[in-house]
PDB file of C-alpha atoms in Angstrom:
ATOM      1  CA  MET A   1     -25.695  30.833 -92.634  1.00 74.00           C
ATOM      2  CA  MET A   2     -28.803  32.464 -94.070  1.00 72.00           C
ATOM      3  CA  PRO A   3     -28.136  31.357 -97.667  1.00 78.00           C
ATOM      4  CA  VAL A   4     -27.947  27.760 -96.415  1.00 86.00           C
ATOM      5  CA  VAL A   5     -31.264  28.142 -94.583  1.00 81.00           C
ATOM      6  CA  PHE A   6     -32.832  29.705 -97.679  1.00 79.00           C
ATOM      7  CA  LEU A   7     -31.607  26.882 -99.920  1.00 85.00           C
ATOM      8  CA  ALA A   8     -32.849  24.279 -97.424  1.00 86.00           C
ATOM      9  CA  LEU A   9     -36.265  25.950 -97.438  1.00 82.00           C
ATOM     10  CA  THR A  10     -36.464  25.999-101.242  1.00 82.00           C
ATOM     11  CA  ASP A  11     -35.421  22.355-101.312  1.00 85.00           C
ATOM     12  CA  ALA A  12     -37.999  21.301 -98.712  1.00 83.00           C
ATOM     13  CA  LEU A  13     -41.028  23.223-100.016  1.00 82.00           C
ATOM     14  CA  PRO A  14     -41.817  21.011-103.053  1.00 85.00           C
ATOM     15  CA  ALA A  15     -41.674  17.878-100.917  1.00 82.00           C
ATOM     16  CA  VAL A  16     -43.866  19.395 -98.218  1.00 83.00           C
ATOM     17  CA  ARG A  17     -46.472  20.568-100.761  1.00 83.00           C
ATOM     18  CA  HIS A  18     -47.078  16.929-101.707  1.00 83.00           C
ATOM     19  CA  SER A  19     -47.236  15.674 -98.134  1.00 83.00           C
ATOM     20  CA  THR A  20     -50.058  13.382 -97.011  1.00 86.00           C
ATOM     21  CA  HIS A  21     -50.621  15.651 -93.974  1.00 86.00           C
ATOM     22  CA  ALA A  22     -53.025  18.518 -94.703  1.00 86.00           C
ATOM     23  CA  TRP A  23     -51.626  20.758 -91.950  1.00 86.00           C
ATOM     24  CA  LEU A  24     -48.117  20.425 -93.442  1.00 83.00           C
ATOM     25  CA  ARG A  25     -49.383  21.286 -96.935  1.00 83.00           C
ATOM     26  CA  SER A  26     -51.049  24.437 -95.560  1.00 84.00           C
ATOM     27  CA  TYR A  27     -47.736  25.526 -94.026  1.00 81.00           C
ATOM     28  CA  ALA A  28     -46.007  25.010 -97.373  1.00 82.00           C
ATOM     29  CA  VAL A  29     -48.403  27.459 -99.017  1.00 82.00           C
ATOM     30  CA  GLN A  30     -48.032  30.143 -96.329  1.00 85.00           C
ATOM     31  CA  LEU A  31     -44.363  29.702 -95.423  1.00 83.00           C
ATOM     32  CA  PRO A  32     -42.751  31.629 -98.329  1.00 83.00           C
ATOM     33  CA  VAL A  33     -44.901  34.684 -97.591  1.00 86.00           C
ATOM     34  CA  ALA A  34     -44.142  34.430 -93.862  1.00 85.00           C
ATOM     35  CA  VAL A  35     -40.395  34.130 -94.503  1.00 83.00           C
ATOM     36  CA  ALA A  36     -40.456  37.141 -96.848  1.00 84.00           C
ATOM     37  CA  ALA A  37     -42.426  39.203 -94.299  1.00 87.00           C
ATOM     38  CA  ALA A  38     -40.014  38.272 -91.494  1.00 83.00           C
ATOM     39  CA  ALA A  39     -37.026  39.151 -93.665  1.00 79.00           C
ATOM     40  CA  LEU A  40     -38.503  42.558 -94.489  1.00 81.00           C
ATOM     41  CA  ALA A  41     -39.369  43.245 -90.858  1.00 83.00           C
ATOM     42  CA  LEU A  42     -35.878  42.315 -89.658  1.00 79.00           C
ATOM     43  CA  THR A  43     -34.104  44.281 -92.388  1.00 77.00           C
ATOM     44  CA  THR A  44     -34.560  47.556 -90.504  1.00 77.00           C
ATOM     45  CA  SER A  45     -32.461  46.280 -87.595  1.00 79.00           C
ATOM     46  CA  LEU A  46     -29.768  44.504 -89.633  1.00 78.00           C
ATOM     47  CA  PRO A  47     -26.736  45.991 -91.421  1.00 79.00           C
ATOM     48  CA  LEU A  48     -28.636  45.867 -94.715  1.00 74.00           C
ATOM     49  CA  ALA A  49     -30.764  48.763 -93.433  1.00 75.00           C
ATOM     50  CA  GLN A  50     -27.707  51.039 -93.662  1.00 81.00           C
ATOM     51  CA  LEU A  51     -28.002  50.914 -97.446  1.00 81.00           C
ATOM     52  CA  THR A  52     -31.005  53.231 -97.204  1.00 80.00           C
ATOM     53  CA  GLY A  53     -28.929  56.043 -95.658  1.00 83.00           C
ATOM     54  CA  ALA A  54     -27.380  58.627 -97.977  1.00 86.00           C
ATOM     55  CA  GLU A  55     -24.205  58.854 -95.884  1.00 85.00           C
ATOM     56  CA  VAL A  56     -23.255  55.315 -96.920  1.00 83.00           C
ATOM     57  CA  TYR A  57     -22.806  56.520-100.494  1.00 88.00           C
ATOM     58  CA  ARG A  58     -20.754  59.633 -99.696  1.00 89.00           C
ATOM     59  CA  LYS A  59     -17.045  59.439-100.346  1.00 87.00           C
ATOM     60  CA  PRO A  60     -15.088  60.119 -97.142  1.00 87.00           C
ATOM     61  CA  ALA A  61     -12.805  63.171 -97.216  1.00 87.00           C
ATOM     62  CA  ALA A  62      -9.782  60.938 -96.535  1.00 86.00           C
ATOM     63  CA  VAL A  63     -10.484  58.956 -99.720  1.00 89.00           C
ATOM     64  CA  SER A  64     -10.729  62.146-101.773  1.00 92.00           C
ATOM     65  CA  GLY A  65      -7.379  63.264-100.358  1.00 93.00           C
ATOM     66  CA  VAL A  66      -5.734  59.973-101.293  1.00 94.00           C
ATOM     67  CA  GLU A  67      -7.189  60.194-104.810  1.00 95.00           C
ATOM     68  CA  ARG A  68      -5.764  63.720-105.222  1.00 96.00           C
ATOM     69  CA  LEU A  69      -2.375  62.517-103.979  1.00 96.00           C
ATOM     70  CA  LEU A  70      -2.277  59.596-106.415  1.00 97.00           C
ATOM     71  CA  ALA A  71      -3.513  61.848-109.242  1.00 97.00           C
ATOM     72  CA  ARG A  72      -0.111  63.585-109.076  1.00 96.00           C
ATOM     73  CA  ILE A  73       1.368  60.496-110.695  1.00 97.00           C
ATOM     74  CA  PRO A  74       1.310  60.984-114.470  1.00 97.00           C
ATOM     75  CA  ASP A  75      -0.232  58.378-116.735  1.00 97.00           C
ATOM     76  CA  ASP A  76       2.158  55.665-117.953  1.00 96.00           C
ATOM     77  CA  ALA A  77       4.587  56.306-115.069  1.00 97.00           C
ATOM     78  CA  THR A  78       6.307  53.365-113.377  1.00 96.00           C
ATOM     79  CA  VAL A  79       5.051  52.967-109.825  1.00 96.00           C
ATOM     80  CA  GLU A  80       5.984  50.606-107.042  1.00 96.00           C
ATOM     81  CA  ALA A  81       3.080  50.230-104.623  1.00 96.00           C
ATOM     82  CA  ASN A  82       1.641  48.144-101.845  1.00 95.00           C
ATOM     83  CA  ILE A  83      -1.951  46.928-101.524  1.00 92.00           C
ATOM     84  CA  GLY A  84      -3.682  50.244-100.746  1.00 91.00           C
ATOM     85  CA  PRO A  85      -2.783  52.349-103.778  1.00 95.00           C
ATOM     86  CA  ILE A  86      -2.168  49.573-106.274  1.00 93.00           C
ATOM     87  CA  SER A  87      -5.784  49.167-107.428  1.00 90.00           C
ATOM     88  CA  ARG A  88      -6.130  52.901-108.079  1.00 93.00           C
ATOM     89  CA  LEU A  89      -3.083  52.964-110.329  1.00 96.00           C
ATOM     90  CA  THR A  90      -3.120  49.816-112.466  1.00 94.00           C
ATOM     91  CA  SER A  91      -5.505  51.238-115.067  1.00 95.00           C
ATOM     92  CA  ARG A  92      -3.174  54.096-115.994  1.00 96.00           C
ATOM     93  CA  CYS A  93       0.369  53.278-114.823  1.00 97.00           C
ATOM     94  CA  ARG A  94       2.892  50.481-115.023  1.00 95.00           C
ATOM     95  CA  VAL A  95       2.621  49.191-111.463  1.00 95.00           C
ATOM     96  CA  PHE A  96       4.965  46.861-109.612  1.00 95.00           C
ATOM     97  CA  TRP A  97       4.329  45.131-106.314  1.00 94.00           C
ATOM     98  CA  LEU A  98       6.396  46.680-103.545  1.00 92.00           C
ATOM     99  CA  GLY A  99       9.835  45.058-103.494  1.00 87.00           C
ATOM    100  CA  ASP A 100       9.270  43.062-106.692  1.00 86.00           C
ATOM    101  CA  THR A 101      10.343  45.436-109.470  1.00 87.00           C
ATOM    102  CA  GLN A 102      12.824  43.021-111.034  1.00 84.00           C
ATOM    103  CA  GLY A 103      15.558  45.672-111.097  1.00 84.00           C
ATOM    104  CA  VAL A 104      13.425  48.604-112.215  1.00 89.00           C
ATOM    105  CA  ALA A 105      13.776  51.719-110.048  1.00 91.00           C
ATOM    106  CA  ALA A 106      10.227  53.029-110.333  1.00 94.00           C
ATOM    107  CA  GLU A 107       9.599  56.727-110.886  1.00 97.00           C
ATOM    108  CA  TYR A 108       7.219  56.720-107.923  1.00 97.00           C
ATOM    109  CA  ILE A 109       6.658  54.663-104.806  1.00 97.00           C
ATOM    110  CA  ALA A 110       3.141  54.807-103.374  1.00 97.00           C
ATOM    111  CA  LEU A 111       2.745  53.439 -99.861  1.00 96.00           C
ATOM    112  CA  GLU A 112      -0.284  52.833 -97.727  1.00 95.00           C
ATOM    113  CA  ASN A 113       1.329  53.799 -94.438  1.00 93.00           C
ATOM    114  CA  ILE A 114      -1.615  53.646 -92.054  1.00 89.00           C
ATOM    115  CA  GLY A 115      -0.314  52.975 -88.562  1.00 87.00           C
ATOM    116  CA  ASP A 116       3.143  54.297 -89.475  1.00 85.00           C
ATOM    117  CA  ARG A 117       4.384  50.944 -90.725  1.00 89.00           C
ATOM    118  CA  TYR A 118       7.084  52.711 -92.716  1.00 91.00           C
ATOM    119  CA  ARG A 119       8.475  55.139 -90.123  1.00 92.00           C
ATOM    120  CA  ASP A 120      11.100  56.390 -92.576  1.00 95.00           C
ATOM    121  CA  PRO A 121       9.641  56.052 -96.104  1.00 96.00           C
ATOM    122  CA  VAL A 122      12.692  57.615 -97.755  1.00 96.00           C
ATOM    123  CA  GLY A 123      14.991  55.215 -95.895  1.00 96.00           C
ATOM    124  CA  TYR A 124      12.760  52.319 -96.923  1.00 95.00           C
ATOM    125  CA  ALA A 125      12.983  53.430-100.566  1.00 95.00           C
ATOM    126  CA  ARG A 126      16.772  53.513-100.186  1.00 94.00           C
ATOM    127  CA  GLN A 127      16.691  49.892 -98.981  1.00 93.00           C
ATOM    128  CA  LEU A 128      14.608  48.904-102.012  1.00 93.00           C
ATOM    129  CA  HIS A 129      16.695  50.872-104.523  1.00 94.00           C
ATOM    130  CA  PRO A 130      20.183  51.716-103.186  1.00 93.00           C
ATOM    131  CA  LEU A 131      21.225  53.431-106.443  1.00 93.00           C
ATOM    132  CA  ALA A 132      18.170  55.724-106.669  1.00 94.00           C
ATOM    133  CA  GLU A 133      17.141  58.641-104.495  1.00 96.00           C
ATOM    134  CA  TYR A 134      13.549  59.393-103.573  1.00 97.00           C
ATOM    135  CA  ASP A 135      11.881  62.412-102.008  1.00 97.00           C
ATOM    136  CA  ILE A 136       8.467  62.636-100.401  1.00 97.00           C
ATOM    137  CA  ALA A 137       6.110  64.134-102.995  1.00 97.00           C
ATOM    138  CA  GLY A 138       3.114  64.163-100.664  1.00 96.00           C
ATOM    139  CA  GLU A 139       1.341  62.579 -97.722  1.00 95.00           C
ATOM    140  CA  THR A 140      -2.330  62.316 -96.779  1.00 94.00           C
ATOM    141  CA  GLY A 141      -4.704  59.971 -95.009  1.00 90.00           C
ATOM    142  CA  GLY A 142      -2.006  57.464 -94.124  1.00 93.00           C
ATOM    143  CA  TYR A 143      -0.601  57.339 -97.665  1.00 96.00           C
ATOM    144  CA  VAL A 144       2.848  58.486 -98.739  1.00 97.00           C
ATOM    145  CA  LEU A 145       3.964  59.227-102.284  1.00 98.00           C
ATOM    146  CA  LEU A 146       7.692  59.187-103.059  1.00 97.00           C
ATOM    147  CA  GLN A 147       9.165  60.484-106.320  1.00 97.00           C
ATOM    148  CA  ARG A 148      12.543  59.447-107.698  1.00 97.00           C
ATOM    149  CA  ARG A 149      15.012  62.285-108.129  1.00 92.00           C
ATOM    150  CA  THR A 150      16.212  62.891-111.627  1.00 81.00           C
ATOM    151  CA  ALA A 151      19.884  63.486-112.425  1.00 64.00           C
ATOM    152  CA  ALA A 152      19.190  67.150-113.281  1.00 55.00           C
ATOM    153  CA  GLY A 153      17.149  67.680-110.089  1.00 48.00           C
ATOM    154  CA  GLY A 154      19.723  66.578-107.597  1.00 47.00           C
TER     155      GLY A 154
END
């Protein structure tokens, strides 16, 4: 809403500055300064004020844990993932959307499992890839990492 109000103000000011009413012209001169002052005064009580606190820029411990978990996946590995981990992996792995691997049994499955959506992640992996076997490689912060078993490993 505020961008619309701001654009309306910038649109109206030139017209008001050329008004035939002197009192309206005087408002046009003072209004931008008054709007800027009001915006600055209100900033301390609005969410924008949180940007001045150092804690906003600290990485939560849960995020660091998830990053360490996903760092276990080697570069260039094939990974099947849902929305949570996918953005952290695309720059260094071959990533498939969960359930859309086009026949590829990924080496890893990374799941954002906040709220226990996947109550049995290994069973879910079995549904996705009946011919492959996966084990839980790690869990933290609502994320689960599954690794495909190799023929030599089991």
